[in-house]
Amino acid sequence: MRVFGEITGIPEGSEFENRYYLSQYGVHKPLQAGISGSQTEGADSIVLSGGYEDDEDYGDVIIYTGHGGRSQVTGLQVSDQQLSHQNLALALNCQQGIPVRVIRGYNHQSIFSPSEGYRYDGLYRIADYWRAQGLSDFFVWRFRLIKIDKLVDLVVVNEDQPIYGKPKRVETMVQRIIRDTALSSYVKKMYGFRCQVCRVEIRTNTGLYAEAAHIQPLGMPHNGPDILPNILCLCPNHHVMYDFGGFGIKDDFALIGIDGKLFRKAKHIIDCQYLQYHRKHFMISD
Amino acid sequence: MRVFGEITGIPEGSEFENRYYLSQYGVHKPLQAGISGSQTEGADSIVLSGGYEDDEDYGDVIIYTGHGGRSQVTGLQVSDQQLSHQNLALALNCQQGIPVRVIRGYNHQSIFSPSEGYRYDGLYRIADYWRAQGLSDFFVWRFRLIKIDKLVDLVVVNEDQPIYGKPKRVETMVQRIIRDTALSSYVKKMYGFRCQVCRVEIRTNTGLYAEAAHIQPLGMPHNGPDILPNILCLCPNHHVMYDFGGFGIKDDFALIGIDGKLFRKAKHIIDCQYLQYHRKHFMISD
């Protein structure tokens, strides 16, 4: 049985001499694979051990490169990675809010690595994932892991009364974080809080609700700009679908993957380079 | 002009002798009101100053009581609070991810208060809000404020290359966090990832997407249980609407506020007490 979250009796910072002990204690079961998981349940743990040239480790934030496409002989990337198997497992973590245990190995190139053996470094959530051209030019899947702040991110489920600041038994975690910028409000008002794909109006006790979606995402590594030509007004359903590559938008605003065409006000100029970026990095096939 | 977020030159921890200086420095403009904001733009700051009997202060988490319904003579709660004006402003913060400056006053009953004057204690997000029976039996609106973790919660927008761990200019923030539990996955599979309200299927590059919604929310102060009779499978649109009181569910599963009836598998027993809790605490009118 796959155990998600913390392993009882193994606190963060625990050190292990080698992969055999990591496996025996249930922290990371496979002896070779970097990702432990299945594409129906999600991933329960990963080991950072210097296998992939593209990993980036900022401590509380890790850009992790998916599995596959490497030569078994040379270890070099020789073909595109697919969003399947262990990679799909990590993607499921992202969508379903499943935490993953992170273990750093001595051979991982990072100032955060232990000098010997392996160290369990706590739970991370998968904030997002995308397809990128790796250092070797082949497509890889990349996953952004963010360390879980126990107080803020986790829901504490207790038999007794839960008390703030004293998490006891951690069962659950965050999943999807919607970003908002100063311009978001402007775009939503421009469309009267109606989705540019399906025109739905979402009514709540605070009035109409919509989300502003950045076509090319903000922040590293996408660095999409927070400007009007890069923002859409979407309902939550189409926002989820767009972020997770469920549909794309052609340069003429026809939709790919679903029927229809993007509704657009004449004064809302959308820059095609952002639509292209999204198609390249978030759609499985263009 | 209303300034949201940090005030240039006023770092967290800045102290002010009185409300006049708070106002002059633009940290909290109104001299009397506890909430600074408008119901079209949101709230930019609040002062905790012991006015309301129902406030609870856990430091990084604050349960803040809304405005209104108090006697101007005695200061006691004499009627129900409405989700309008300053309260609606705070609700907008929640839905649109707008940060609010929190100032604690010497007269606020909390171990976190300064012993004299007023202190700017940083940015908080409004995690959620609900209607509750206050200590004086009248309905009040309550808002859960969570201190913003700059590294994790904020999107950093820079003119130069953004660098992890070194936030420079903070423009935006989190908005909606979807919680997930071990049971969530079970409920979603039971319904084939189709919404129990509209039956929609949301397709993404990872397969079908749905969200598990707790009818009576988890965690303080709602303390809904993480059990099957308290969970629904919803699409993101209906999840947002349900969480924000856009519709309710009668004991016979007819929908209130929108047409239709909740789709329910025979083996999915839903406990009416949770539906009642939701109607009471999240709908503007039952």
Tab-separated table of C-alpha atoms in Angstrom, chain B residues 16-261:
chain	number	residue	atom	x	y	z
B	16	PHE	CA	2.283	54.635	15.437
B	17	GLU	CA	1.328	56.720	18.419
B	18	ASN	CA	-2.314	57.057	17.469
B	19	ARG	CA	-4.936	56.748	14.721
B	20	TYR	CA	-4.144	60.191	13.415
B	21	TYR	CA	-0.608	59.129	12.419
B	22	LEU	CA	-1.874	55.811	11.043
B	23	SER	CA	-4.099	57.856	8.791
B	24	GLN	CA	-1.493	60.444	7.826
B	25	TYR	CA	0.951	57.764	6.719
B	26	GLY	CA	-1.765	56.096	4.665
B	27	VAL	CA	-1.581	52.847	6.624
B	28	HIS	CA	-5.229	53.095	7.698
B	29	LYS	CA	-6.993	56.191	6.499
B	30	PRO	CA	-10.287	56.340	8.432
B	31	LEU	CA	-9.918	57.758	11.937
B	32	GLN	CA	-12.808	55.815	13.457
B	33	ALA	CA	-13.839	52.876	11.264
B	34	GLY	CA	-12.156	49.515	11.799
B	35	ILE	CA	-12.358	48.555	8.131
B	36	SER	CA	-11.054	50.766	5.351
B	37	GLY	CA	-12.552	49.748	2.026
B	38	SER	CA	-15.351	49.989	-0.484
B	39	GLN	CA	-17.734	47.353	-1.713
B	40	THR	CA	-16.589	47.777	-5.292
B	41	GLU	CA	-12.815	47.764	-4.722
B	42	GLY	CA	-12.323	45.671	-1.573
B	43	ALA	CA	-10.740	46.494	1.785
B	44	ASP	CA	-7.203	47.854	2.014
B	45	SER	CA	-6.704	47.792	5.792
B	46	ILE	CA	-8.276	46.890	9.129
B	47	VAL	CA	-7.521	47.913	12.681
B	48	LEU	CA	-7.955	45.458	15.523
B	49	SER	CA	-8.875	47.653	18.445
B	50	GLY	CA	-11.072	45.673	20.733
B	51	GLY	CA	-14.330	46.985	19.299
B	52	TYR	CA	-15.914	43.602	18.709
B	53	GLU	CA	-16.436	41.017	21.360
B	54	ASP	CA	-16.143	38.196	18.860
B	55	ASP	CA	-12.673	38.715	17.381
B	56	GLU	CA	-10.207	35.890	17.910
B	57	ASP	CA	-6.493	36.452	17.439
B	58	TYR	CA	-4.108	33.543	16.951
B	59	GLY	CA	-1.290	35.641	15.557
B	60	ASP	CA	-0.870	34.349	12.023
B	61	VAL	CA	-4.560	33.533	11.928
B	62	ILE	CA	-7.249	35.992	12.938
B	63	ILE	CA	-10.986	35.429	13.036
B	64	TYR	CA	-12.282	38.920	12.459
B	65	THR	CA	-15.858	40.022	13.025
B	66	GLY	CA	-17.486	42.266	10.427
B	67	HIS	CA	-19.015	45.664	10.826
B	68	GLY	CA	-22.512	46.804	11.773
B	69	GLY	CA	-25.446	45.912	13.960
B	70	ARG	CA	-24.035	47.528	17.086
B	71	SER	CA	-25.703	50.179	19.202
B	72	GLN	CA	-23.901	53.486	18.893
B	73	VAL	CA	-24.728	54.125	22.530
B	74	THR	CA	-23.773	50.877	24.266
B	75	GLY	CA	-21.499	49.304	21.620
B	76	LEU	CA	-23.406	46.045	22.037
B	77	GLN	CA	-24.651	43.946	19.127
B	78	VAL	CA	-28.358	44.776	18.698
B	79	SER	CA	-29.132	43.525	15.194
B	80	ASP	CA	-27.834	41.212	12.462
B	81	GLN	CA	-24.845	42.240	10.386
B	82	GLN	CA	-25.338	42.387	6.618
B	83	LEU	CA	-22.965	41.289	3.874
B	84	SER	CA	-22.767	44.809	2.501
B	85	HIS	CA	-20.583	47.914	2.725
B	86	GLN	CA	-17.332	47.224	4.634
B	87	ASN	CA	-18.227	43.574	5.118
B	88	LEU	CA	-18.795	43.101	1.407
B	89	ALA	CA	-15.467	44.857	0.865
B	90	LEU	CA	-13.705	42.167	2.938
B	91	ALA	CA	-15.617	39.429	1.106
B	92	LEU	CA	-14.355	40.865	-2.175
B	93	ASN	CA	-10.790	40.589	-0.855
B	94	CYS	CA	-11.423	36.908	-0.357
B	95	GLN	CA	-12.843	36.306	-3.815
B	96	GLN	CA	-10.417	38.496	-5.690
B	97	GLY	CA	-7.298	37.687	-3.703
B	98	ILE	CA	-6.695	41.201	-2.431
B	99	PRO	CA	-4.331	41.490	0.562
B	100	VAL	CA	-5.373	43.560	3.565
B	101	ARG	CA	-3.038	45.451	5.902
B	102	VAL	CA	-3.571	44.480	9.533
B	103	ILE	CA	-2.939	46.935	12.342
B	104	ARG	CA	-3.185	45.907	15.977
B	105	GLY	CA	-4.079	48.505	18.607
B	106	TYR	CA	-3.140	48.636	22.302
B	107	ASN	CA	-6.798	48.195	23.266
B	108	HIS	CA	-7.238	44.939	21.292
B	109	GLN	CA	-7.526	41.991	23.696
B	110	SER	CA	-4.724	39.721	22.525
B	111	ILE	CA	-1.237	38.662	23.488
B	112	PHE	CA	-0.195	39.897	20.038
B	113	SER	CA	-1.264	43.505	20.669
B	114	PRO	CA	1.225	46.279	21.360
B	115	SER	CA	1.161	47.672	24.883
B	116	GLU	CA	0.626	51.172	23.559
B	117	GLY	CA	-0.297	52.826	20.276
B	118	TYR	CA	-0.750	50.920	17.020
B	119	ARG	CA	1.489	48.551	15.083
B	120	TYR	CA	1.357	47.617	11.401
B	121	ASP	CA	1.567	43.820	11.392
B	122	GLY	CA	1.830	43.060	7.691
B	123	LEU	CA	-0.391	41.671	4.975
B	124	TYR	CA	-3.036	39.039	5.445
B	125	ARG	CA	-5.282	37.288	2.970
B	126	ILE	CA	-8.936	36.580	3.635
B	127	ALA	CA	-9.050	32.807	3.477
B	128	ASP	CA	-12.811	32.487	3.907
B	129	TYR	CA	-15.841	34.092	5.483
B	130	TRP	CA	-19.151	32.931	6.877
B	131	ARG	CA	-22.189	34.001	8.846
B	132	ALA	CA	-22.278	33.016	12.499
B	133	GLN	CA	-24.346	33.562	15.570
B	134	GLY	CA	-22.257	35.967	17.621
B	135	LEU	CA	-21.857	35.917	21.384
B	136	SER	CA	-24.898	38.168	21.602
B	137	ASP	CA	-27.008	35.802	19.468
B	138	PHE	CA	-27.322	38.132	16.463
B	139	PHE	CA	-25.823	37.099	13.158
B	140	VAL	CA	-22.380	38.471	12.456
B	141	TRP	CA	-20.101	37.941	9.438
B	142	ARG	CA	-16.763	36.444	10.276
B	143	PHE	CA	-13.599	36.525	8.196
B	144	ARG	CA	-10.581	34.290	8.527
B	145	LEU	CA	-7.381	36.231	7.919
B	146	ILE	CA	-4.153	34.322	7.322
B	147	LYS	CA	-0.792	36.006	7.331
B	148	ILE	CA	0.786	36.000	3.936
B	149	ASP	CA	3.930	33.951	3.566
B	150	LYS	CA	5.798	36.098	1.111
B	151	LEU	CA	7.812	33.340	-0.425
B	152	VAL	CA	4.963	30.962	-0.984
B	153	ASP	CA	1.878	33.092	-1.391
B	154	LEU	CA	2.932	36.047	-3.414
B	155	VAL	CA	3.662	36.310	-7.057
B	156	VAL	CA	6.653	38.495	-7.522
B	157	VAL	CA	6.479	40.788	-10.496
B	158	ASN	CA	9.775	42.379	-11.393
B	159	GLU	CA	11.095	44.325	-14.280
B	160	ASP	CA	14.255	42.242	-14.051
B	161	GLN	CA	14.401	38.499	-13.811
B	162	PRO	CA	12.522	37.339	-10.732
B	163	ILE	CA	14.655	35.339	-8.335
B	164	TYR	CA	13.273	32.860	-5.869
B	165	GLY	CA	13.580	33.881	-2.266
B	166	LYS	CA	14.195	37.513	-3.059
B	167	PRO	CA	10.805	39.110	-3.537
B	168	LYS	CA	11.115	42.664	-4.703
B	169	ARG	CA	7.907	44.196	-5.814
B	170	VAL	CA	4.819	42.407	-4.681
B	171	GLU	CA	1.775	42.889	-6.851
B	172	THR	CA	-0.503	39.958	-6.409
B	173	MET	CA	-1.487	37.099	-4.184
B	174	VAL	CA	-3.343	33.906	-3.621
B	175	GLN	CA	-7.040	33.681	-3.785
B	176	ARG	CA	-8.677	30.336	-3.617
B	177	ILE	CA	-7.231	27.246	-2.075
B	178	ILE	CA	-8.906	23.958	-2.789
B	179	ARG	CA	-8.603	21.437	-0.027
B	180	ASP	CA	-8.335	17.778	-0.681
B	181	THR	CA	-8.497	14.811	1.621
B	182	ALA	CA	-7.974	11.105	1.288
B	183	LEU	CA	-11.716	10.656	0.835
B	184	SER	CA	-11.899	13.283	-1.883
B	185	SER	CA	-10.409	10.973	-4.409
B	186	TYR	CA	-12.948	8.285	-3.532
B	187	VAL	CA	-15.909	10.615	-4.006
B	188	LYS	CA	-14.597	11.939	-7.295
B	189	LYS	CA	-14.124	8.433	-8.627
B	190	MET	CA	-17.607	7.436	-7.451
B	191	TYR	CA	-19.080	10.072	-9.758
B	192	GLY	CA	-16.600	9.514	-12.578
B	193	PHE	CA	-15.315	13.062	-12.022
B	194	ARG	CA	-18.670	14.493	-13.114
B	195	CYS	CA	-20.305	17.329	-11.212
B	196	GLN	CA	-23.271	16.390	-9.017
B	197	VAL	CA	-25.002	19.618	-10.029
B	198	CYS	CA	-24.444	19.995	-13.779
B	199	ARG	CA	-22.870	16.639	-14.732
B	200	VAL	CA	-20.132	18.395	-16.704
B	201	GLU	CA	-16.845	16.618	-17.472
B	202	ILE	CA	-13.719	18.775	-17.281
B	203	ARG	CA	-10.983	17.363	-19.526
B	204	THR	CA	-7.314	18.259	-18.939
B	205	ASN	CA	-3.966	16.863	-20.016
B	206	THR	CA	-4.049	14.691	-16.875
B	207	GLY	CA	-7.517	13.270	-17.496
B	208	LEU	CA	-10.806	14.305	-15.956
B	209	TYR	CA	-10.818	16.959	-13.248
B	210	ALA	CA	-13.323	17.480	-10.455
B	211	GLU	CA	-13.202	18.853	-6.945
B	212	ALA	CA	-14.412	17.393	-3.705
B	213	ALA	CA	-16.431	19.925	-1.751
B	214	HIS	CA	-17.028	19.632	1.969
B	215	ILE	CA	-20.607	20.604	2.697
B	216	GLN	CA	-19.843	21.758	6.249
B	217	PRO	CA	-16.268	22.972	5.920
B	218	LEU	CA	-13.333	21.305	7.640
B	219	GLY	CA	-11.297	23.059	10.294
B	220	MET	CA	-12.046	25.729	12.847
B	221	PRO	CA	-14.585	27.021	13.488
B	222	HIS	CA	-16.866	24.901	11.308
B	223	ASN	CA	-15.273	21.578	12.223
B	224	GLY	CA	-17.171	19.654	9.579
B	225	PRO	CA	-16.113	16.026	9.511
B	226	ASP	CA	-14.073	14.487	6.710
B	227	ILE	CA	-16.582	11.741	6.021
B	228	LEU	CA	-18.509	10.689	2.937
B	229	PRO	CA	-21.901	12.095	4.076
B	230	ASN	CA	-20.251	15.543	4.175
B	231	ILE	CA	-18.583	15.526	0.739
B	232	LEU	CA	-19.813	16.312	-2.762
B	233	CYS	CA	-18.184	15.934	-6.168
B	234	LEU	CA	-18.472	19.279	-7.971
B	235	CYS	CA	-17.015	21.057	-10.967
B	236	PRO	CA	-14.932	24.139	-10.079
B	237	ASN	CA	-17.780	26.468	-11.088
B	238	HIS	CA	-20.311	24.889	-8.768
B	239	HIS	CA	-17.685	24.494	-6.049
B	240	VAL	CA	-17.005	28.247	-6.057
B	241	MET	CA	-20.727	28.968	-6.081
B	242	TYR	CA	-21.411	26.574	-3.228
B	243	ASP	CA	-18.552	27.846	-1.052
B	244	PHE	CA	-19.678	31.424	-1.576
B	245	GLY	CA	-23.378	30.796	-0.965
B	246	GLY	CA	-24.426	31.103	-4.632
B	247	PHE	CA	-26.698	28.136	-4.136
B	248	GLY	CA	-27.854	25.847	-1.374
B	249	ILE	CA	-29.209	22.332	-1.176
B	250	LYS	CA	-32.505	21.450	0.510
B	251	ASP	CA	-32.907	18.354	2.622
B	252	ASP	CA	-34.644	16.684	-0.350
B	253	PHE	CA	-31.644	17.681	-2.570
B	254	ALA	CA	-33.583	20.294	-4.548
B	255	LEU	CA	-31.298	23.234	-5.260
B	256	ILE	CA	-31.930	26.709	-3.863
B	257	GLY	CA	-30.847	29.716	-5.914
B	258	ILE	CA	-30.417	27.726	-9.113
B	259	ASP	CA	-32.681	25.265	-10.908
B	260	GLY	CA	-32.414	21.540	-10.582
B	261	LYS	CA	-31.702	18.849	-8.079
